[in-house]
Amino acid sequence: MHVIAACGAVVMMRFAAPLLLPIVLSVMLFYMLDPVVDWLERWHVPRLLATVVVVFGLLGAVGVGGTALWPQIDSVLMKVPQGTEQLRRTFRQQRRVQGDSALERIQAAARAVDSAAAEAGTPTAKSPGVTKVEIQQPWRVSDMLWTGGLGALGILGQGVTVLFLTIFLLYEDDSFKRKLVAEMESQNSKRITVRILNDIATQIERFIWVQALTSVAVAIATWLALWWLGIAEPMVWGVLAGVLNIVPYFGPLIVTAGLAIVGYLQFGTLEMAALVAGVALAITTIEGMFLTPHLLSRAASLNHVAIFLAIAFWSWAWGVPGMLLAVPMLMVMKAVCDHVDGLKSIGKFVGQ
């Protein structure tokens, strides 16, 4: 029965991603922005005004940053086809010099086996007087625009949902906590419940802020290092390194591989490609080994196996957004399990 319920929950999370993703993202933004709103409220700024200022301030900062960064992003996108064609020419030249590779010989052998098997098989009987007709629909630009428009509208709708849900969560703040505590029978139970909820919120907020600050540090360090090395559009790669720094193991590897290709295409030598990739990998390694452990308490540390499984599962369930949110969601689950008696064993497994 429990296995069936778990399978049902997994299926629901996979197919309900358009509904669940805005909720999860709004909760993460709530925990990130709530300390700022509380600080403004202590300075006698009305809660609603502080909420609107903080949320739209963040939105404006992202918009200004994206506008300032767009010329470099556009330049990178324009260079992708050229870089792909250059890599293809390089591989072709190497094949002409070195001859057929082992992989190509295996593929040729497989094609020969398939051809022999097809000739040995009995041909399919054809019905006399029947002609096979294949109808091909013409490709229309309007279909592509309609599909792309629907996708853009869906993303815009989810963005608006995240915006307003974050505002509502920040404005309500302690109302859900008060309603939950009001249901407790004794004063002692109320005090314990309040302490548990406060501990959970503090642990999650600290984790999310540490993730945000370390990602900003990685973005700035990568940007400056690539600028010093002379890489084109260093700010774009710095921002990408900062965003993917949220994803342990996989994020830094993706950035390192991408920068290795960029370094090779720009400078044309394997030495420079290795240098560019090595610098990017060194920055994320220093951050992961020294900066983040120093900022996080041991209570907020996560098990490496649990992190790997969480990234694999949420990437399968929700794609790229799930990959980016996997570790924060794992931390939320651990914080809750650490304070609930029946779930402490799960919290111990997830933690170090």
Short mmCIF file of C-alpha atoms in Angstrom, two decimals:
data_model
loop_
_atom_site.label_atom_id
_atom_site.label_comp_id
_atom_site.label_asym_id
_atom_site.label_seq_id
_atom_site.Cartn_x
_atom_site.Cartn_y
_atom_site.Cartn_z
CA MET A 1 0.00 0.00 0.00
CA HIS A 2 2.81 2.39 0.89
CA VAL A 3 4.63 1.55 -2.36
CA ILE A 4 1.51 2.32 -4.40
CA ALA A 5 1.04 5.62 -2.55
CA ALA A 6 4.69 6.56 -3.16
CA CYS A 7 4.40 5.72 -6.88
CA GLY A 8 1.23 7.79 -7.09
CA ALA A 9 2.97 10.74 -5.45
CA VAL A 10 5.90 10.48 -7.88
CA VAL A 11 3.56 10.41 -10.89
CA MET A 12 1.60 13.36 -9.52
CA MET A 13 4.76 15.43 -8.97
CA ARG A 14 5.93 14.73 -12.51
CA PHE A 15 2.69 15.62 -14.28
CA ALA A 16 1.69 18.44 -11.92
CA ALA A 17 4.94 20.33 -12.52
CA PRO A 18 3.22 23.39 -14.12
CA LEU A 19 1.19 23.79 -10.92
CA LEU A 20 3.80 22.84 -8.33
CA LEU A 21 6.82 24.69 -9.74
CA PRO A 22 5.43 28.22 -9.15
CA ILE A 23 4.44 27.24 -5.60
CA VAL A 24 7.88 25.82 -4.75
CA LEU A 25 9.68 28.80 -6.29
CA SER A 26 7.42 31.23 -4.40
CA VAL A 27 8.14 29.46 -1.10
CA MET A 28 11.90 29.67 -1.75
CA LEU A 29 11.62 33.38 -2.56
CA PHE A 30 9.55 33.87 0.59
CA TYR A 31 12.26 32.38 2.81
CA MET A 32 14.91 34.43 1.00
CA LEU A 33 13.11 37.78 1.13
CA ASP A 34 11.30 37.47 4.47
CA PRO A 35 14.30 38.68 6.57
CA VAL A 36 14.53 41.82 4.41
CA VAL A 37 10.80 42.53 4.77
CA ASP A 38 11.00 41.94 8.53
CA TRP A 39 13.93 44.38 8.75
CA LEU A 40 11.95 47.08 6.93
CA GLU A 41 8.95 46.40 9.16
CA ARG A 42 11.12 46.97 12.25
CA TRP A 43 11.86 50.40 10.82
CA HIS A 44 8.10 51.09 10.89
CA VAL A 45 7.50 50.48 7.19
CA PRO A 46 4.02 48.95 6.70
CA ARG A 47 4.20 45.24 5.94
CA LEU A 48 2.38 45.52 2.60
CA LEU A 49 4.55 48.42 1.41
CA ALA A 50 7.75 46.64 2.48
CA THR A 51 6.64 43.49 0.64
CA VAL A 52 5.88 45.34 -2.59
CA VAL A 53 9.14 47.32 -2.42
CA VAL A 54 11.28 44.22 -1.84
CA VAL A 55 9.60 42.03 -4.49
CA PHE A 56 9.50 44.68 -7.20
CA GLY A 57 12.99 45.83 -6.24
CA LEU A 58 14.28 42.31 -6.90
CA LEU A 59 12.29 42.13 -10.14
CA GLY A 60 13.68 45.50 -11.25
CA ALA A 61 17.25 44.46 -10.42
CA VAL A 62 16.86 41.29 -12.49
CA GLY A 63 15.34 43.28 -15.35
CA VAL A 64 18.09 45.91 -15.35
CA GLY A 65 20.78 43.22 -15.14
CA GLY A 66 19.22 41.25 -17.98
CA THR A 67 18.94 44.37 -20.14
CA ALA A 68 22.56 45.33 -19.49
CA LEU A 69 23.72 41.77 -20.16
CA TRP A 70 21.62 41.15 -23.26
CA PRO A 71 24.18 42.40 -25.84
CA GLN A 72 26.70 39.86 -24.54
CA ILE A 73 24.05 37.12 -24.42
CA ASP A 74 23.06 37.91 -28.00
CA SER A 75 26.71 37.80 -29.05
CA VAL A 76 27.16 34.36 -27.45
CA LEU A 77 24.01 33.06 -29.18
CA MET A 78 25.25 34.38 -32.53
CA LYS A 79 28.58 32.59 -32.07
CA VAL A 80 27.08 29.19 -31.23
CA PRO A 81 26.46 28.13 -34.89
CA GLN A 82 29.90 29.40 -35.90
CA GLY A 83 31.57 27.53 -33.05
CA THR A 84 29.66 24.35 -33.86
CA GLU A 85 30.75 24.52 -37.50
CA GLN A 86 34.36 25.18 -36.49
CA LEU A 87 34.36 22.16 -34.17
CA ARG A 88 32.88 20.03 -36.95
CA ARG A 89 35.65 21.10 -39.36
CA THR A 90 38.28 20.37 -36.71
CA PHE A 91 36.93 16.86 -36.14
CA ARG A 92 36.80 16.19 -39.90
CA GLN A 93 40.42 17.24 -40.32
CA GLN A 94 41.49 14.98 -37.46
CA ARG A 95 39.62 12.05 -39.02
CA ARG A 96 41.37 12.58 -42.36
CA VAL A 97 44.73 12.63 -40.62
CA GLN A 98 44.15 9.74 -38.22
CA GLY A 99 41.87 7.57 -40.33
CA ASP A 100 38.76 5.81 -39.14
CA SER A 101 38.35 5.70 -35.38
CA ALA A 102 37.44 2.59 -33.41
CA LEU A 103 33.89 3.90 -32.98
CA GLU A 104 33.46 4.37 -36.73
CA ARG A 105 34.72 0.82 -37.38
CA ILE A 106 32.21 -0.54 -34.85
CA GLN A 107 29.41 1.45 -36.54
CA ALA A 108 30.42 0.11 -39.97
CA ALA A 109 30.40 -3.45 -38.65
CA ALA A 110 26.96 -2.91 -37.13
CA ARG A 111 25.61 -1.58 -40.44
CA ALA A 112 26.99 -4.62 -42.25
CA VAL A 113 25.29 -6.98 -39.77
CA ASP A 114 21.99 -5.11 -40.14
CA SER A 115 22.22 -5.30 -43.94
CA ALA A 116 22.90 -9.05 -43.85
CA ALA A 117 19.99 -9.62 -41.46
CA ALA A 118 17.64 -7.62 -43.69
CA GLU A 119 18.60 -9.63 -46.76
CA ALA A 120 18.14 -12.92 -44.89
CA GLY A 121 14.66 -12.01 -43.67
CA THR A 122 11.52 -12.79 -45.64
CA PRO A 123 10.25 -9.82 -47.57
CA THR A 124 6.89 -8.39 -46.61
CA ALA A 125 4.13 -9.53 -48.92
CA LYS A 126 2.56 -6.75 -50.91
CA SER A 127 -1.15 -6.68 -51.60
CA PRO A 128 -1.83 -6.64 -55.37
CA GLY A 129 -3.37 -3.49 -56.67
CA VAL A 130 -2.68 -1.50 -53.48
CA THR A 131 -0.42 1.52 -53.61
CA LYS A 132 1.09 2.91 -50.43
CA VAL A 133 0.41 6.62 -50.13
CA GLU A 134 2.26 8.93 -47.71
CA ILE A 135 0.72 12.33 -46.98
CA GLN A 136 3.04 15.08 -45.86
CA GLN A 137 1.66 18.24 -44.30
CA PRO A 138 3.41 21.42 -45.47
CA TRP A 139 5.49 23.25 -42.87
CA ARG A 140 3.94 26.59 -41.99
CA VAL A 141 5.50 29.51 -40.16
CA SER A 142 2.17 30.22 -38.46
CA ASP A 143 2.33 26.82 -36.71
CA MET A 144 5.77 27.61 -35.27
CA LEU A 145 4.68 31.08 -34.16
CA TRP A 146 1.52 29.67 -32.57
CA THR A 147 3.45 27.00 -30.68
CA GLY A 148 6.12 29.45 -29.58
CA GLY A 149 3.48 31.96 -28.55
CA LEU A 150 1.71 29.40 -26.38
CA GLY A 151 5.02 28.50 -24.72
CA ALA A 152 5.81 32.16 -24.05
CA LEU A 153 2.32 32.75 -22.64
CA GLY A 154 2.73 29.73 -20.34
CA ILE A 155 6.06 31.03 -19.01
CA LEU A 156 4.60 34.51 -18.56
CA GLY A 157 1.60 33.07 -16.70
CA GLN A 158 3.83 31.10 -14.35
CA GLY A 159 5.96 34.19 -13.75
CA VAL A 160 2.90 36.24 -12.78
CA THR A 161 1.77 33.43 -10.48
CA VAL A 162 5.16 33.37 -8.74
CA LEU A 163 5.12 37.16 -8.38
CA PHE A 164 1.72 37.44 -6.73
CA LEU A 165 2.06 34.28 -4.64
CA THR A 166 5.38 35.56 -3.24
CA ILE A 167 3.74 38.88 -2.36
CA PHE A 168 0.86 37.13 -0.60
CA LEU A 169 3.19 34.83 1.36
CA LEU A 170 5.38 37.73 2.49
CA TYR A 171 2.39 39.84 3.47
CA GLU A 172 0.67 37.05 5.42
CA ASP A 173 3.94 35.96 7.06
CA ASP A 174 3.03 34.76 10.59
CA SER A 175 -0.72 34.37 10.04
CA PHE A 176 -0.38 30.66 9.13
CA LYS A 177 1.84 30.12 12.15
CA ARG A 178 -0.68 31.81 14.45
CA LYS A 179 -3.53 29.71 13.08
CA LEU A 180 -1.55 26.51 13.60
CA VAL A 181 -0.50 27.44 17.13
CA ALA A 182 -4.07 28.40 18.02
CA GLU A 183 -5.12 24.79 17.47
CA MET A 184 -2.75 23.54 20.20
CA GLU A 185 -4.41 22.59 23.47
CA SER A 186 -1.82 23.53 26.11
CA GLN A 187 0.41 26.56 26.47
CA ASN A 188 3.47 24.32 26.58
CA SER A 189 2.54 22.72 23.24
CA LYS A 190 2.12 26.16 21.74
CA ARG A 191 5.59 27.25 22.89
CA ILE A 192 7.19 24.06 21.53
CA THR A 193 5.39 24.44 18.20
CA VAL A 194 6.48 28.08 17.85
CA ARG A 195 10.09 27.15 18.62
CA ILE A 196 10.07 24.33 16.07
CA LEU A 197 8.58 26.55 13.35
CA ASN A 198 11.07 29.32 14.10
CA ASP A 199 13.99 26.87 14.00
CA ILE A 200 12.82 25.47 10.67
CA ALA A 201 12.43 28.96 9.16
CA THR A 202 15.85 30.09 10.46
CA GLN A 203 17.60 27.00 9.12
CA ILE A 204 15.99 27.28 5.68
CA GLU A 205 16.58 31.04 5.42
CA ARG A 206 20.24 30.65 6.35
CA PHE A 207 20.75 27.89 3.79
CA ILE A 208 19.08 29.84 0.96
CA TRP A 209 21.01 33.02 1.75
CA VAL A 210 24.30 31.12 1.85
CA GLN A 211 23.46 29.57 -1.51
CA ALA A 212 22.65 32.99 -2.96
CA LEU A 213 25.78 34.68 -1.58
CA THR A 214 28.15 31.91 -2.66
CA SER A 215 26.62 31.89 -6.15
CA VAL A 216 27.18 35.66 -6.40
CA ALA A 217 30.79 35.18 -5.23
CA VAL A 218 31.37 32.46 -7.85
CA ALA A 219 29.79 34.64 -10.57
CA ILE A 220 32.00 37.64 -9.75
CA ALA A 221 35.20 35.57 -9.39
CA THR A 222 34.55 33.72 -12.67
CA TRP A 223 33.76 36.95 -14.50
CA LEU A 224 36.96 38.65 -13.33
CA ALA A 225 39.12 35.57 -14.04
CA LEU A 226 37.74 35.17 -17.56
CA TRP A 227 38.13 38.89 -18.22
CA TRP A 228 41.77 38.65 -17.14
CA LEU A 229 42.30 35.66 -19.45
CA GLY A 230 40.75 37.56 -22.36
CA ILE A 231 37.66 35.38 -22.88
CA ALA A 232 34.93 37.06 -24.92
CA GLU A 233 31.69 37.88 -23.07
CA PRO A 234 33.09 37.00 -19.62
CA MET A 235 30.09 38.41 -17.75
CA VAL A 236 27.68 35.98 -19.42
CA TRP A 237 29.82 33.03 -18.38
CA GLY A 238 30.16 34.47 -14.89
CA VAL A 239 26.39 34.69 -14.49
CA LEU A 240 25.98 31.17 -15.88
CA ALA A 241 28.60 29.87 -13.42
CA GLY A 242 26.79 31.57 -10.55
CA VAL A 243 23.39 30.16 -11.50
CA LEU A 244 24.67 26.61 -12.06
CA ASN A 245 26.63 26.78 -8.82
CA ILE A 246 23.31 26.01 -7.14
CA VAL A 247 23.57 22.50 -8.60
CA PRO A 248 26.41 20.62 -6.86
CA TYR A 249 28.76 18.50 -9.00
CA PHE A 250 26.81 18.81 -12.26
CA GLY A 251 26.66 22.63 -12.47
CA PRO A 252 30.43 23.27 -12.21
CA LEU A 253 31.12 20.40 -14.66
CA ILE A 254 28.74 21.90 -17.24
CA VAL A 255 30.38 25.33 -16.93
CA THR A 256 33.88 23.84 -17.04
CA ALA A 257 33.11 21.83 -20.19
CA GLY A 258 31.52 24.83 -21.88
CA LEU A 259 34.46 27.09 -21.06
CA ALA A 260 36.91 24.47 -22.30
CA ILE A 261 35.17 24.54 -25.69
CA VAL A 262 35.05 28.35 -25.67
CA GLY A 263 38.74 28.57 -24.80
CA TYR A 264 39.67 26.17 -27.59
CA LEU A 265 37.53 27.96 -30.18
CA GLN A 266 38.87 31.38 -29.20
CA PHE A 267 42.57 30.60 -28.78
CA GLY A 268 42.90 27.43 -30.87
CA THR A 269 45.16 25.55 -28.45
CA LEU A 270 44.48 22.78 -26.00
CA GLU A 271 46.72 24.50 -23.43
CA MET A 272 44.52 27.60 -23.28
CA ALA A 273 41.37 25.47 -23.25
CA ALA A 274 42.74 23.55 -20.26
CA LEU A 275 43.77 26.80 -18.53
CA VAL A 276 40.33 28.41 -18.91
CA ALA A 277 38.53 25.27 -17.76
CA GLY A 278 40.97 24.78 -14.88
CA VAL A 279 40.46 28.32 -13.59
CA ALA A 280 36.68 27.93 -13.62
CA LEU A 281 36.89 24.55 -11.89
CA ALA A 282 39.33 25.91 -9.30
CA ILE A 283 36.92 28.73 -8.35
CA THR A 284 33.98 26.38 -7.79
CA THR A 285 36.21 23.89 -5.95
CA ILE A 286 37.48 26.55 -3.53
CA GLU A 287 33.91 27.72 -2.94
CA GLY A 288 32.62 24.21 -2.34
CA MET A 289 35.46 23.12 -0.06
CA PHE A 290 36.06 26.25 2.03
CA LEU A 291 33.49 29.04 1.65
CA THR A 292 30.19 27.16 1.86
CA PRO A 293 31.20 24.81 4.74
CA HIS A 294 32.42 27.85 6.69
CA LEU A 295 29.14 29.72 6.24
CA LEU A 296 26.85 26.73 6.88
CA SER A 297 26.50 25.06 10.25
CA ARG A 298 26.88 21.30 10.48
CA ALA A 299 23.12 21.04 11.10
CA ALA A 300 22.54 22.43 7.59
CA SER A 301 25.03 20.07 5.92
CA LEU A 302 23.63 17.54 3.46
CA ASN A 303 24.66 14.00 2.60
CA HIS A 304 26.42 13.69 -0.77
CA VAL A 305 24.40 10.61 -1.72
CA ALA A 306 21.15 12.38 -0.85
CA ILE A 307 22.19 15.41 -2.92
CA PHE A 308 23.01 13.23 -5.94
CA LEU A 309 19.71 11.33 -5.68
CA ALA A 310 17.72 14.55 -5.24
CA ILE A 311 19.28 16.13 -8.33
CA ALA A 312 18.71 12.97 -10.38
CA PHE A 313 15.07 12.67 -9.28
CA TRP A 314 14.04 16.30 -9.66
CA SER A 315 15.85 16.61 -12.99
CA TRP A 316 13.79 13.67 -14.22
CA ALA A 317 10.57 15.03 -12.74
CA TRP A 318 10.82 18.76 -13.53
CA GLY A 319 13.73 19.13 -15.94
CA VAL A 320 16.10 22.10 -15.59
CA PRO A 321 13.97 23.94 -12.97
CA GLY A 322 13.92 20.77 -10.89
CA MET A 323 17.70 20.46 -11.15
CA LEU A 324 18.12 24.03 -9.88
CA LEU A 325 15.60 23.59 -7.04
CA ALA A 326 16.65 20.08 -5.97
CA VAL A 327 19.13 21.05 -3.24
CA PRO A 328 16.99 23.84 -1.68
CA MET A 329 14.00 21.49 -1.57
CA LEU A 330 16.18 18.80 0.01
CA MET A 331 17.23 21.30 2.67
CA VAL A 332 13.60 22.20 3.37
CA MET A 333 12.77 18.52 3.80
CA LYS A 334 15.72 18.01 6.14
CA ALA A 335 14.80 21.04 8.28
CA VAL A 336 11.26 19.71 8.72
CA CYS A 337 12.39 16.14 9.42
CA ASP A 338 14.90 17.32 12.05
CA HIS A 339 12.07 18.76 14.15
CA VAL A 340 9.37 16.11 13.71
CA ASP A 341 9.76 13.05 15.95
CA GLY A 342 8.50 10.51 13.42
CA LEU A 343 10.76 11.83 10.66
CA LYS A 344 14.07 12.36 12.48
CA SER A 345 15.55 9.19 10.98
CA ILE A 346 15.04 10.65 7.49
CA GLY A 347 16.67 13.88 8.61
CA LYS A 348 19.70 11.96 9.87
CA PHE A 349 20.00 10.09 6.56
CA VAL A 350 19.76 13.29 4.51
CA GLY A 351 22.28 15.10 6.75
CA GLN A 352 25.92 14.30 7.25
#
